[in-house]
mmCIF file of C-alpha atoms and ligand atoms in Angstrom:
data_model
loop_
_atom_site.group_PDB
_atom_site.id
_atom_site.type_symbol
_atom_site.label_atom_id
_atom_site.label_comp_id
_atom_site.label_asym_id
_atom_site.label_seq_id
_atom_site.Cartn_x
_atom_site.Cartn_y
_atom_site.Cartn_z
ATOM 1 C CA UNK A 1 -12.956 -7.660 22.900
ATOM 2 C CA UNK A 2 -13.717 -6.928 18.775
ATOM 3 C CA UNK A 3 -9.748 -7.071 17.477
ATOM 4 C CA UNK A 4 -9.218 -5.046 14.519
ATOM 5 C CA UNK A 5 -7.969 -7.030 11.290
ATOM 6 C CA UNK A 6 -7.612 -10.387 12.570
ATOM 7 C CA UNK A 7 -6.175 -12.467 9.187
ATOM 8 C CA UNK A 8 -8.230 -14.864 7.178
ATOM 9 C CA UNK A 9 -7.045 -17.971 7.610
ATOM 10 C CA UNK A 10 -9.823 -21.648 7.728
ATOM 11 C CA UNK A 11 -8.857 -24.681 7.298
ATOM 12 C CA UNK A 12 -7.780 -24.430 3.732
ATOM 13 C CA UNK A 13 -4.624 -22.294 4.377
ATOM 14 C CA UNK A 14 -3.498 -24.733 6.975
ATOM 15 C CA UNK A 15 -3.898 -27.404 4.603
ATOM 16 C CA UNK A 16 -1.894 -25.261 1.709
ATOM 17 C CA UNK A 17 0.795 -24.739 4.356
ATOM 18 C CA UNK A 18 1.142 -28.366 5.507
ATOM 19 C CA UNK A 19 0.939 -29.733 2.232
ATOM 20 C CA UNK A 20 3.937 -27.258 1.003
ATOM 21 C CA UNK A 21 5.728 -27.955 4.000
ATOM 22 C CA UNK A 22 5.562 -31.436 3.431
ATOM 23 C CA UNK A 23 6.127 -31.876 -0.432
ATOM 24 C CA UNK A 24 9.939 -31.308 -0.132
ATOM 25 C CA UNK A 25 10.731 -27.887 -1.023
ATOM 26 C CA UNK A 26 9.855 -24.523 1.173
ATOM 27 C CA UNK A 27 11.899 -21.641 -0.323
ATOM 28 C CA UNK A 28 11.467 -19.941 -3.632
ATOM 29 C CA UNK A 29 9.683 -22.418 -6.046
ATOM 30 C CA UNK A 30 7.389 -23.538 -7.896
ATOM 31 C CA UNK A 31 4.445 -22.063 -5.877
ATOM 32 C CA UNK A 32 6.247 -18.688 -5.680
ATOM 33 C CA UNK A 33 5.983 -18.836 -9.510
ATOM 34 C CA UNK A 34 2.939 -19.627 -9.562
ATOM 35 C CA UNK A 35 1.396 -16.910 -7.157
ATOM 36 C CA UNK A 36 3.566 -14.595 -9.688
ATOM 37 C CA UNK A 37 2.185 -16.045 -12.762
ATOM 38 C CA UNK A 38 -1.544 -15.809 -10.833
ATOM 39 C CA UNK A 39 -0.926 -12.362 -9.699
ATOM 40 C CA UNK A 40 -0.557 -11.031 -13.060
ATOM 41 C CA UNK A 41 -3.382 -12.565 -14.609
ATOM 42 C CA UNK A 42 -5.444 -11.082 -11.779
ATOM 43 C CA UNK A 43 -3.929 -7.437 -12.358
ATOM 44 C CA UNK A 44 -4.054 -7.663 -15.819
ATOM 45 C CA UNK A 45 -0.019 -6.604 -15.165
ATOM 46 C CA UNK A 46 2.717 -7.306 -18.217
ATOM 47 C CA UNK A 47 4.629 -9.440 -14.996
ATOM 48 C CA UNK A 48 4.490 -9.750 -11.367
ATOM 49 C CA UNK A 49 7.471 -10.236 -9.103
ATOM 50 C CA UNK A 50 6.986 -11.935 -5.104
ATOM 51 C CA UNK A 51 9.351 -10.848 -2.509
ATOM 52 C CA UNK A 52 9.045 -10.599 1.459
ATOM 53 C CA UNK A 53 7.319 -7.245 0.881
ATOM 54 C CA UNK A 54 5.854 -4.182 -0.120
ATOM 55 C CA UNK A 55 8.744 -2.397 1.576
ATOM 56 C CA UNK A 56 11.138 -4.462 -0.740
ATOM 57 C CA UNK A 57 9.216 -3.966 -3.333
ATOM 58 C CA UNK A 58 9.238 -0.490 -2.987
ATOM 59 C CA UNK A 59 12.767 -0.293 -2.219
ATOM 60 C CA UNK A 60 14.203 -2.494 -5.199
ATOM 61 C CA UNK A 61 12.360 -0.160 -7.745
ATOM 62 C CA UNK A 62 13.873 2.582 -5.958
ATOM 63 C CA UNK A 63 17.542 1.824 -7.132
ATOM 64 C CA UNK A 64 16.169 -0.362 -10.014
ATOM 65 C CA UNK A 65 15.943 3.582 -11.321
ATOM 66 C CA UNK A 66 19.246 4.320 -10.010
ATOM 67 C CA UNK A 67 18.037 6.392 -7.162
ATOM 68 C CA UNK A 68 20.886 8.021 -5.002
ATOM 69 C CA UNK A 69 22.299 11.002 -2.258
ATOM 70 C CA UNK A 70 21.207 13.972 -4.366
ATOM 71 C CA UNK A 71 18.074 13.346 -6.076
ATOM 72 C CA UNK A 72 14.438 13.750 -4.794
ATOM 73 C CA UNK A 73 11.806 11.217 -4.432
ATOM 74 C CA UNK A 74 7.868 13.268 -3.670
ATOM 75 C CA UNK A 75 5.802 11.156 -1.188
ATOM 76 C CA UNK A 76 2.161 11.696 0.473
ATOM 77 C CA UNK A 77 2.722 12.945 4.081
ATOM 78 C CA UNK A 78 -0.085 10.674 4.980
ATOM 79 C CA UNK A 79 1.251 7.699 4.344
ATOM 80 C CA UNK A 80 2.475 4.680 6.383
ATOM 81 C CA UNK A 81 6.318 5.064 7.464
ATOM 82 C CA UNK A 82 7.623 2.776 4.456
ATOM 83 C CA UNK A 83 6.560 4.796 1.946
ATOM 84 C CA UNK A 84 9.310 7.716 3.608
ATOM 85 C CA UNK A 85 11.899 5.431 5.095
ATOM 86 C CA UNK A 86 12.707 3.391 1.787
ATOM 87 C CA UNK A 87 13.851 6.750 -0.215
ATOM 88 C CA UNK A 88 16.461 6.934 3.134
ATOM 89 C CA UNK A 89 17.846 3.646 2.365
ATOM 90 C CA UNK A 90 18.538 5.128 -0.674
ATOM 91 C CA UNK A 91 20.447 8.219 0.206
ATOM 92 C CA UNK A 92 17.878 10.464 -1.203
ATOM 93 C CA UNK A 93 15.721 13.282 -0.286
ATOM 94 C CA UNK A 94 12.543 13.070 0.765
ATOM 95 C CA UNK A 95 10.120 15.609 -0.702
ATOM 96 C CA UNK A 96 6.635 14.972 1.284
ATOM 97 C CA UNK A 97 3.425 17.242 0.009
ATOM 98 C CA UNK A 98 -0.003 17.605 1.021
ATOM 99 C CA UNK A 99 -3.158 15.590 0.625
ATOM 100 C CA UNK A 100 -6.503 16.416 -0.715
ATOM 101 C CA UNK A 101 -9.728 15.673 1.943
ATOM 102 C CA UNK A 102 -9.802 12.473 0.719
ATOM 103 C CA UNK A 103 -6.648 11.335 1.747
ATOM 104 C CA UNK A 104 -5.036 10.899 -1.233
ATOM 105 C CA UNK A 105 -2.146 12.465 -2.723
ATOM 106 C CA UNK A 106 -2.728 16.098 -3.861
ATOM 107 C CA UNK A 107 -1.429 16.671 -7.729
ATOM 108 C CA UNK A 108 -1.228 20.137 -8.129
ATOM 109 C CA UNK A 109 1.182 19.808 -4.409
ATOM 110 C CA UNK A 110 3.247 17.441 -6.538
ATOM 111 C CA UNK A 111 3.442 19.881 -9.551
ATOM 112 C CA UNK A 112 4.762 22.450 -6.966
ATOM 113 C CA UNK A 113 7.193 20.159 -5.406
ATOM 114 C CA UNK A 114 9.251 19.202 -8.491
ATOM 115 C CA UNK A 115 12.359 20.071 -9.191
ATOM 116 C CA UNK A 116 15.241 19.203 -11.557
ATOM 117 C CA UNK A 117 16.343 16.703 -8.942
ATOM 118 C CA UNK A 118 13.018 15.486 -9.043
ATOM 119 C CA UNK A 119 13.319 11.388 -9.846
ATOM 120 C CA UNK A 120 10.328 9.641 -8.789
ATOM 121 C CA UNK A 121 6.775 10.101 -7.674
ATOM 122 C CA UNK A 122 5.041 7.500 -4.561
ATOM 123 C CA UNK A 123 1.848 7.978 -4.789
ATOM 124 C CA UNK A 124 -0.814 6.012 -2.172
ATOM 125 C CA UNK A 125 -3.998 4.015 -2.600
ATOM 126 C CA UNK A 126 -4.809 5.304 0.610
ATOM 127 C CA UNK A 127 -7.215 2.610 2.065
ATOM 128 C CA UNK A 128 -7.422 0.746 -0.939
ATOM 129 C CA UNK A 129 -8.943 3.851 -3.081
ATOM 130 C CA UNK A 130 -7.046 4.670 -5.830
ATOM 131 C CA UNK A 131 -5.151 8.091 -6.318
ATOM 132 C CA UNK A 132 -6.019 10.205 -9.539
ATOM 133 C CA UNK A 133 -3.460 7.917 -12.026
ATOM 134 C CA UNK A 134 -4.378 9.671 -14.979
ATOM 135 C CA UNK A 135 -3.735 13.301 -13.819
ATOM 136 C CA UNK A 136 -0.345 12.500 -12.116
ATOM 137 C CA UNK A 137 0.415 10.512 -16.018
ATOM 138 C CA UNK A 138 -0.867 13.066 -17.786
ATOM 139 C CA UNK A 139 1.427 15.298 -15.283
ATOM 140 C CA UNK A 140 4.988 13.396 -15.502
ATOM 141 C CA UNK A 141 4.522 13.290 -19.138
ATOM 142 C CA UNK A 142 3.612 17.859 -19.200
ATOM 143 C CA UNK A 143 6.542 18.880 -21.812
ATOM 144 C CA UNK A 144 7.873 21.443 -19.130
ATOM 145 C CA UNK A 145 8.226 19.003 -16.228
ATOM 146 C CA UNK A 146 10.290 16.240 -19.139
ATOM 147 C CA UNK A 147 12.208 19.394 -19.819
ATOM 148 C CA UNK A 148 13.377 19.712 -16.053
ATOM 149 C CA UNK A 149 13.936 15.805 -15.527
ATOM 150 C CA UNK A 150 17.570 15.355 -15.332
ATOM 151 C CA UNK A 151 18.709 11.981 -16.572
ATOM 152 C CA UNK A 152 21.880 10.508 -15.013
ATOM 153 C CA UNK A 153 21.956 6.875 -16.331
ATOM 154 C CA UNK A 154 20.325 4.229 -18.660
ATOM 155 C CA UNK A 155 17.219 3.048 -17.617
ATOM 156 C CA UNK A 156 16.399 7.099 -16.382
ATOM 157 C CA UNK A 157 17.405 8.172 -20.016
ATOM 158 C CA UNK A 158 15.249 5.597 -21.694
ATOM 159 C CA UNK A 159 12.407 6.490 -19.569
ATOM 160 C CA UNK A 160 12.830 10.262 -19.917
ATOM 161 C CA UNK A 161 10.795 11.475 -17.128
ATOM 162 C CA UNK A 162 9.840 10.750 -14.023
ATOM 163 C CA UNK A 163 9.148 7.174 -12.588
ATOM 164 C CA UNK A 164 5.533 6.871 -10.837
ATOM 165 C CA UNK A 165 6.575 4.186 -8.308
ATOM 166 C CA UNK A 166 3.669 3.393 -6.676
ATOM 167 C CA UNK A 167 2.783 2.147 -3.365
ATOM 168 C CA UNK A 168 -0.405 0.357 -3.470
ATOM 169 C CA UNK A 169 0.196 -1.702 -0.117
ATOM 170 C CA UNK A 170 -3.769 -1.166 0.083
ATOM 171 C CA UNK A 171 -5.408 -1.394 -3.002
ATOM 172 C CA UNK A 172 -5.046 -5.628 -4.504
ATOM 173 C CA UNK A 173 -8.331 -5.576 -5.879
ATOM 174 C CA UNK A 174 -9.452 -1.990 -5.876
ATOM 175 C CA UNK A 175 -10.307 -1.097 -9.986
ATOM 176 C CA UNK A 176 -9.305 2.502 -11.425
ATOM 177 C CA UNK A 177 -11.578 3.412 -14.491
ATOM 178 C CA UNK A 178 -12.319 -0.231 -15.185
ATOM 179 C CA UNK A 179 -8.862 -1.310 -14.450
ATOM 180 C CA UNK A 180 -7.126 -2.877 -11.769
ATOM 181 C CA UNK A 181 -4.769 -1.501 -9.605
ATOM 182 C CA UNK A 182 -1.473 -1.919 -11.111
ATOM 183 C CA UNK A 183 -1.871 -1.364 -14.437
ATOM 184 C CA UNK A 184 -1.393 2.351 -14.347
ATOM 185 C CA UNK A 185 1.918 3.238 -12.639
ATOM 186 C CA UNK A 186 5.219 2.251 -13.964
ATOM 187 C CA UNK A 187 5.280 -0.079 -10.871
ATOM 188 C CA UNK A 188 3.035 -0.500 -8.252
ATOM 189 C CA UNK A 189 4.129 -2.380 -5.283
ATOM 190 C CA UNK A 190 1.333 -4.422 -2.961
ATOM 191 C CA UNK A 191 1.372 -5.718 0.663
ATOM 192 C CA UNK A 192 0.351 -8.937 1.914
ATOM 193 C CA UNK A 193 0.973 -8.349 5.377
ATOM 194 C CA UNK A 194 -1.311 -10.282 8.257
ATOM 195 C CA UNK A 195 -3.589 -7.134 8.338
ATOM 196 C CA UNK A 196 -3.471 -6.530 4.684
ATOM 197 C CA UNK A 197 -6.959 -7.631 2.538
ATOM 198 C CA UNK A 198 -4.941 -10.425 1.029
ATOM 199 C CA UNK A 199 -2.359 -11.907 3.297
ATOM 200 C CA UNK A 200 0.970 -14.683 2.836
ATOM 201 C CA UNK A 201 1.599 -13.569 6.809
ATOM 202 C CA UNK A 202 4.570 -11.560 5.410
ATOM 203 C CA UNK A 203 4.827 -10.608 1.510
ATOM 204 C CA UNK A 204 4.698 -8.104 -0.832
ATOM 205 C CA UNK A 205 4.862 -8.100 -4.767
ATOM 206 C CA UNK A 206 5.661 -4.987 -7.537
ATOM 207 C CA UNK A 207 3.307 -5.376 -10.681
ATOM 208 C CA UNK A 208 6.260 -4.228 -13.197
ATOM 209 C CA UNK A 209 3.894 -2.030 -16.124
ATOM 210 C CA UNK A 210 6.784 -0.419 -17.608
ATOM 211 C CA UNK A 211 6.387 1.231 -21.416
ATOM 212 C CA UNK A 212 8.466 0.367 -24.192
ATOM 213 C CA UNK A 213 10.996 0.277 -24.953
ATOM 214 C CA UNK A 214 11.680 -1.195 -21.241
ATOM 215 C CA UNK A 215 10.666 -5.061 -21.629
ATOM 216 C CA UNK A 216 9.511 -6.207 -18.347
ATOM 217 C CA UNK A 217 10.676 -10.029 -18.585
ATOM 218 C CA UNK A 218 13.841 -9.011 -18.511
ATOM 219 C CA UNK A 219 13.439 -6.256 -15.331
ATOM 220 C CA UNK A 220 11.704 -9.550 -13.705
ATOM 221 C CA UNK A 221 14.802 -11.402 -14.195
ATOM 222 C CA UNK A 222 16.826 -8.235 -12.771
ATOM 223 C CA UNK A 223 14.729 -8.196 -9.907
ATOM 224 C CA UNK A 224 14.806 -11.998 -9.434
ATOM 225 C CA UNK A 225 18.611 -12.054 -8.703
ATOM 226 C CA UNK A 226 18.361 -8.779 -7.304
ATOM 227 C CA UNK A 227 16.497 -10.138 -4.221
ATOM 228 C CA UNK A 228 18.349 -12.738 -4.116
ATOM 229 C CA UNK A 229 22.256 -11.563 -3.779
ATOM 230 C CA UNK A 230 22.613 -10.632 -7.599
ATOM 231 C CA UNK A 231 22.884 -14.480 -7.564
ATOM 232 C CA UNK A 232 22.560 -15.896 -10.985
ATOM 233 C CA UNK A 233 20.901 -19.111 -10.485
ATOM 234 C CA UNK A 234 18.223 -19.483 -7.561
ATOM 235 C CA UNK A 235 17.955 -22.304 -5.273
ATOM 236 C CA UNK A 236 16.115 -24.548 -7.264
ATOM 237 C CA UNK A 237 18.217 -24.402 -10.053
ATOM 238 C CA UNK A 238 21.167 -25.093 -8.169
ATOM 239 C CA UNK A 239 19.221 -28.254 -7.480
ATOM 240 C CA UNK A 240 19.579 -30.006 -11.000
ATOM 241 C CA UNK A 241 22.206 -32.055 -12.136
ATOM 242 C CA UNK A 242 25.831 -30.428 -12.700
ATOM 243 C CA UNK A 243 24.045 -27.082 -11.535
ATOM 244 C CA UNK A 244 26.310 -26.139 -8.264
ATOM 245 C CA UNK A 245 27.910 -23.197 -10.252
ATOM 246 C CA UNK A 246 26.665 -19.963 -9.745
ATOM 247 C CA UNK A 247 28.039 -15.948 -10.414
ATOM 248 C CA UNK A 248 27.302 -12.799 -7.960
ATOM 249 C CA UNK A 249 26.153 -9.928 -10.405
ATOM 250 C CA UNK A 250 25.290 -7.816 -8.039
ATOM 251 C CA UNK A 251 25.607 -7.264 -4.475
ATOM 252 C CA UNK A 252 21.888 -7.815 -4.575
ATOM 253 C CA UNK A 253 19.325 -7.795 -1.297
ATOM 254 C CA UNK A 254 17.843 -10.564 0.434
ATOM 255 C CA UNK A 255 13.867 -10.068 -0.072
ATOM 256 C CA UNK A 256 12.782 -13.147 -1.692
ATOM 257 C CA UNK A 257 9.590 -14.734 -1.343
ATOM 258 C CA UNK A 258 8.963 -18.488 0.150
ATOM 259 C CA UNK A 259 7.045 -21.054 -1.099
ATOM 260 C CA UNK A 260 4.938 -21.420 2.179
ATOM 261 C CA UNK A 261 3.856 -17.733 1.800
ATOM 262 C CA UNK A 262 2.751 -18.462 -1.714
ATOM 263 C CA UNK A 263 1.340 -21.556 -0.712
ATOM 264 C CA UNK A 264 -1.262 -19.188 1.723
ATOM 265 C CA UNK A 265 -1.383 -16.551 -0.998
ATOM 266 C CA UNK A 266 -2.871 -18.839 -3.724
ATOM 267 C CA UNK A 267 -5.143 -19.994 -1.317
ATOM 268 C CA UNK A 268 -6.376 -16.277 -0.606
ATOM 269 C CA UNK A 269 -6.132 -14.946 -3.985
ATOM 270 C CA UNK A 270 -8.713 -17.838 -5.548
ATOM 271 C CA UNK A 271 -11.418 -16.562 -3.043
ATOM 272 C CA UNK A 272 -10.523 -12.730 -3.253
ATOM 273 C CA UNK A 273 -13.041 -11.004 -5.301
ATOM 274 C CA UNK A 274 -15.808 -13.287 -5.247
ATOM 275 C CA UNK A 275 -15.519 -13.716 -1.354
ATOM 276 C CA UNK A 276 -12.835 -11.217 0.337
ATOM 277 C CA UNK A 277 -14.019 -8.151 -1.636
ATOM 278 C CA UNK A 278 -17.520 -9.179 -1.253
ATOM 279 C CA UNK A 279 -17.795 -9.214 2.444
ATOM 280 C CA UNK A 280 -15.205 -5.778 2.904
ATOM 281 C CA UNK A 281 -17.818 -4.341 1.073
ATOM 282 C CA UNK A 282 -20.592 -5.404 2.976
ATOM 283 C CA UNK A 283 -18.793 -4.457 6.206
ATOM 284 C CA UNK A 284 -17.950 -0.795 4.850
ATOM 285 C CA UNK A 285 -22.053 -0.693 3.655
ATOM 286 C CA UNK A 286 -23.270 -1.945 7.126
ATOM 287 C CA UNK A 287 -21.333 0.788 8.595
ATOM 288 C CA UNK A 288 -21.987 3.849 6.479
ATOM 289 C CA UNK A 289 -25.460 2.891 6.028
ATOM 290 C CA UNK A 290 -26.142 3.782 10.032
ATOM 291 C CA UNK A 291 -23.311 6.384 10.335
ATOM 292 C CA UNK A 292 -24.597 8.495 8.094
ATOM 293 C CA UNK A 293 -27.240 9.354 9.648
ATOM 294 C CA UNK A 294 -25.150 11.313 12.316
ATOM 295 C CA UNK A 295 -24.195 14.628 11.387
ATOM 296 C CA UNK A 296 -20.567 14.685 13.114
ATOM 297 C CA UNK A 297 -19.960 11.250 10.835
ATOM 298 C CA UNK A 298 -17.767 11.857 7.643
ATOM 299 C CA UNK A 299 -18.064 8.274 5.851
ATOM 300 C CA UNK A 300 -15.558 7.572 3.410
ATOM 301 C CA UNK A 301 -15.930 7.570 0.251
ATOM 302 C CA UNK A 302 -15.080 3.966 -1.448
ATOM 303 C CA UNK A 303 -17.270 4.012 -4.901
ATOM 304 C CA UNK A 304 -16.821 6.392 -6.967
ATOM 305 C CA UNK A 305 -18.265 6.746 -10.955
ATOM 306 C CA UNK A 306 -13.943 6.741 -11.318
ATOM 307 C CA UNK A 307 -12.889 4.262 -8.689
ATOM 308 C CA UNK A 308 -13.876 1.296 -6.640
ATOM 309 C CA UNK A 309 -11.972 0.270 -3.410
ATOM 310 C CA UNK A 310 -10.594 -2.511 -2.134
ATOM 311 C CA UNK A 311 -12.684 -1.354 0.572
ATOM 312 C CA UNK A 312 -9.395 -1.791 2.967
ATOM 313 C CA UNK A 313 -9.404 0.724 5.848
ATOM 314 C CA UNK A 314 -12.840 2.148 6.868
ATOM 315 C CA UNK A 315 -12.129 5.809 7.560
ATOM 316 C CA UNK A 316 -14.207 7.495 9.330
ATOM 317 C CA UNK A 317 -13.991 11.106 10.653
ATOM 318 C CA UNK A 318 -15.588 12.526 13.264
ATOM 319 C CA UNK A 319 -16.445 16.236 12.037
ATOM 320 C CA UNK A 320 -16.080 18.395 14.949
ATOM 321 C CA UNK A 321 -12.718 16.223 17.265
ATOM 322 C CA UNK A 322 -9.919 17.644 16.846
ATOM 323 C CA UNK A 323 -6.369 15.491 18.403
ATOM 324 C CA UNK A 324 -7.645 15.402 22.110
ATOM 325 C CA UNK A 325 -11.136 14.695 21.096
ATOM 326 C CA UNK A 326 -10.564 12.638 19.262
ATOM 327 C CA UNK A 327 -8.167 10.327 21.253
ATOM 328 C CA UNK A 328 -10.881 10.382 24.208
ATOM 329 C CA UNK A 329 -13.650 8.851 21.533
ATOM 330 C CA UNK A 330 -10.727 6.282 21.138
ATOM 331 C CA UNK A 331 -9.955 5.634 24.942
ATOM 332 C CA UNK A 332 -13.688 5.078 25.035
ATOM 333 C CA UNK A 333 -14.166 3.190 22.309
ATOM 334 C CA UNK A 334 -11.203 1.035 23.248
ATOM 335 C CA UNK A 335 -12.967 0.608 26.834
ATOM 336 C CA UNK A 336 -15.897 -0.973 24.918
ATOM 337 C CA UNK A 337 -13.937 -3.639 23.926
ATOM 338 C CA UNK A 338 -13.685 -2.819 20.654
ATOM 339 C CA UNK A 339 -10.015 -2.249 18.432
ATOM 340 C CA UNK A 340 -9.651 1.003 16.588
ATOM 341 C CA UNK A 341 -6.994 2.415 14.915
ATOM 342 C CA UNK A 342 -5.790 5.825 12.862
ATOM 343 C CA UNK A 343 -4.936 5.760 9.835
ATOM 344 C CA UNK A 344 -2.462 7.725 9.787
ATOM 345 C CA UNK A 345 -0.399 9.746 11.748
ATOM 346 C CA UNK A 346 1.537 11.974 9.129
ATOM 347 C CA UNK A 347 5.085 10.764 8.740
ATOM 348 C CA UNK A 348 6.892 13.969 8.818
ATOM 349 C CA UNK A 349 5.572 13.730 12.525
ATOM 350 C CA UNK A 350 7.350 10.994 14.048
ATOM 351 C CA UNK A 351 10.620 11.848 15.524
ATOM 352 C CA UNK A 352 12.675 10.593 12.765
ATOM 353 C CA UNK A 353 11.492 12.912 10.395
ATOM 354 C CA UNK A 354 11.189 15.660 12.973
ATOM 355 C CA UNK A 355 15.049 15.487 13.625
ATOM 356 C CA UNK A 356 15.355 16.142 9.845
ATOM 357 C CA UNK A 357 13.962 19.265 9.772
ATOM 358 C CA UNK A 358 10.271 18.197 8.532
ATOM 359 C CA UNK A 359 6.836 19.893 10.323
ATOM 360 C CA UNK A 360 3.749 18.100 10.331
ATOM 361 C CA UNK A 361 1.891 21.870 10.283
ATOM 362 C CA UNK A 362 3.750 22.111 6.661
ATOM 363 C CA UNK A 363 0.979 19.692 5.336
ATOM 364 C CA UNK A 364 -2.133 21.039 7.200
ATOM 365 C CA UNK A 365 -4.775 18.830 5.147
ATOM 366 C CA UNK A 366 -2.527 15.493 6.098
ATOM 367 C CA UNK A 367 -3.091 17.392 10.096
ATOM 368 C CA UNK A 368 -6.756 17.987 9.574
ATOM 369 C CA UNK A 369 -7.165 14.058 8.152
ATOM 370 C CA UNK A 370 -5.374 12.637 11.037
ATOM 371 C CA UNK A 371 -7.067 14.935 13.825
ATOM 372 C CA UNK A 372 -10.227 13.486 12.617
ATOM 373 C CA UNK A 373 -9.810 10.080 11.347
ATOM 374 C CA UNK A 374 -11.375 6.502 13.450
ATOM 375 C CA UNK A 375 -10.587 3.758 11.488
ATOM 376 C CA UNK A 376 -13.059 0.428 12.303
ATOM 377 C CA UNK A 377 -12.610 -2.950 12.541
ATOM 378 C CA UNK A 378 -12.936 -4.867 9.310
ATOM 379 C CA UNK A 379 -12.153 -8.196 8.521
ATOM 380 C CA UNK A 380 -13.478 -11.244 7.254
ATOM 381 C CA UNK A 381 -15.128 -13.465 10.161
ATOM 382 C CA UNK A 382 -16.478 -10.179 11.349
ATOM 383 C CA UNK A 383 -20.364 -10.981 12.496
ATOM 384 C CA UNK A 384 -23.666 -8.689 12.293
ATOM 385 C CA UNK A 385 -23.466 -8.869 15.748
ATOM 386 C CA UNK A 386 -20.055 -7.235 16.049
ATOM 387 C CA UNK A 387 -20.792 -4.795 13.573
ATOM 388 C CA UNK A 388 -23.863 -3.727 15.498
ATOM 389 C CA UNK A 389 -21.132 -3.917 18.862
ATOM 390 C CA UNK A 390 -18.905 -2.085 16.732
ATOM 391 C CA UNK A 391 -21.366 0.503 15.704
ATOM 392 C CA UNK A 392 -22.727 0.805 18.875
ATOM 393 C CA UNK A 393 -19.625 1.341 20.627
ATOM 394 C CA UNK A 394 -18.600 4.223 18.203
ATOM 395 C CA UNK A 395 -21.812 6.252 18.290
ATOM 396 C CA UNK A 396 -22.209 6.191 22.099
ATOM 397 C CA UNK A 397 -18.299 6.826 22.615
ATOM 398 C CA UNK A 398 -18.246 9.816 20.233
ATOM 399 C CA UNK A 399 -21.754 11.421 21.726
ATOM 400 C CA UNK A 400 -20.571 10.755 25.446
ATOM 401 C CA UNK A 401 -17.267 13.200 24.502
ATOM 402 C CA UNK A 402 -18.705 15.399 22.149
ATOM 403 C CA UNK A 403 -21.511 16.251 24.902
ATOM 404 C CA UNK A 404 -19.127 16.764 27.575
ATOM 405 C CA UNK A 405 -17.470 19.279 25.199
ATOM 406 C CA UNK A 406 -20.180 21.004 23.530
HETATM 407 C C1 PLP B 501 1.320 -1.774 5.488
HETATM 408 C C2 PLP B 501 2.079 -0.898 4.395
HETATM 409 C C3 PLP B 501 3.246 -0.488 4.057
HETATM 410 C C4 PLP B 501 4.350 -2.221 3.893
HETATM 411 O O1 PLP B 501 3.861 -3.136 4.106
HETATM 412 P P1 PLP B 501 4.984 -4.422 3.838
HETATM 413 O O2 PLP B 501 4.187 -5.481 2.973
HETATM 414 O O3 PLP B 501 4.344 -4.498 5.466
HETATM 415 O O4 PLP B 501 6.191 -3.807 3.832
HETATM 416 C C5 PLP B 501 3.548 0.129 2.716
HETATM 417 N N1 PLP B 501 2.827 1.356 2.899
HETATM 418 C C6 PLP B 501 1.752 1.624 2.953
HETATM 419 C C7 PLP B 501 0.712 2.827 2.901
HETATM 420 C C8 PLP B 501 1.212 0.481 4.352
HETATM 421 O O5 PLP B 501 -0.408 0.212 4.683
#
């Protein structure tokens, strides 16, 4: 079986973890601080905080902005559930909007969805392809839109407009107009989960990019406390002589990154652009070169004049497919021992959200994208021979199913 996206783990990873385990310090400490510093340098963001997931980052930022019951947060219908679930955790209302043919959030739909309760927009760089950041930033700064914004606390007053809390779970290393993602939105959460491009087993990080008069260092300090029970000293500071006494200044959460995770991340980051991304791009190119020749195939766009993807998910679409045909094609591919996936099932179509009254048919483009989509395996250790096996399995399965149903 060719797996879908096993993590990149080799002796270097194993050595880094062993060294950390034996170092005497395994939770948040020097490795985590170094990983944060290197991430900020790589991305070009003023500050990065490392956490145990992207989900935690998205939620902490919503809470930092004071999102609560009665507020609305705009989320694309086509994403992983995390983007919407964190809004639910805060007691606010998820306002789904439809996406474009290119899978990313539709900015004119965002504009239509804004009300005087809208506090945050959470765009998603789907598959690693950045959204149209300039259009979204222009929108939240439009005088009419700013006039609608109703600040209810100090941070909201200071920002004076809707907060852009980007879900960049897929897009570490992607570029928008020459800059890495994580430098456009006010805050951007990256995921280092086992299936993502850059792994720490589980993990995430928030790139902070808040404009003046905010201080990103100050926000970092707050998030550092907030991700560790609001405790005024972390575990490392408490080990210093006379350092036992601490205070609790917030009813904080517990979502810090450990040094074991950071050790993996440091190995990953060092070889990311020069090696990992190159390989992922190679796989994308090989898939597209071959599949572009077929009328039924719509290959993903992963490079334009303005954008370069992080090559996270190879999102193929089968143009003549509907949900049933797509599922049949996937069955046939699986029979040929190739693991494929669908990114994504639109969130309004899940039971929890359906029960709250959402209907996927209100987001027709998201549903159409979903019906035609099949994601192909992309990972560092994928061989040329395996790439050919995947291509043959996909092509023969599509042609079998389309011939039957022609
Ligand atoms: C993976 C993913 C997340 C969540 O990342 P975690 O690090 O697992 O919390 C959020 N959004 C999207 C679009 C994802 O694919």
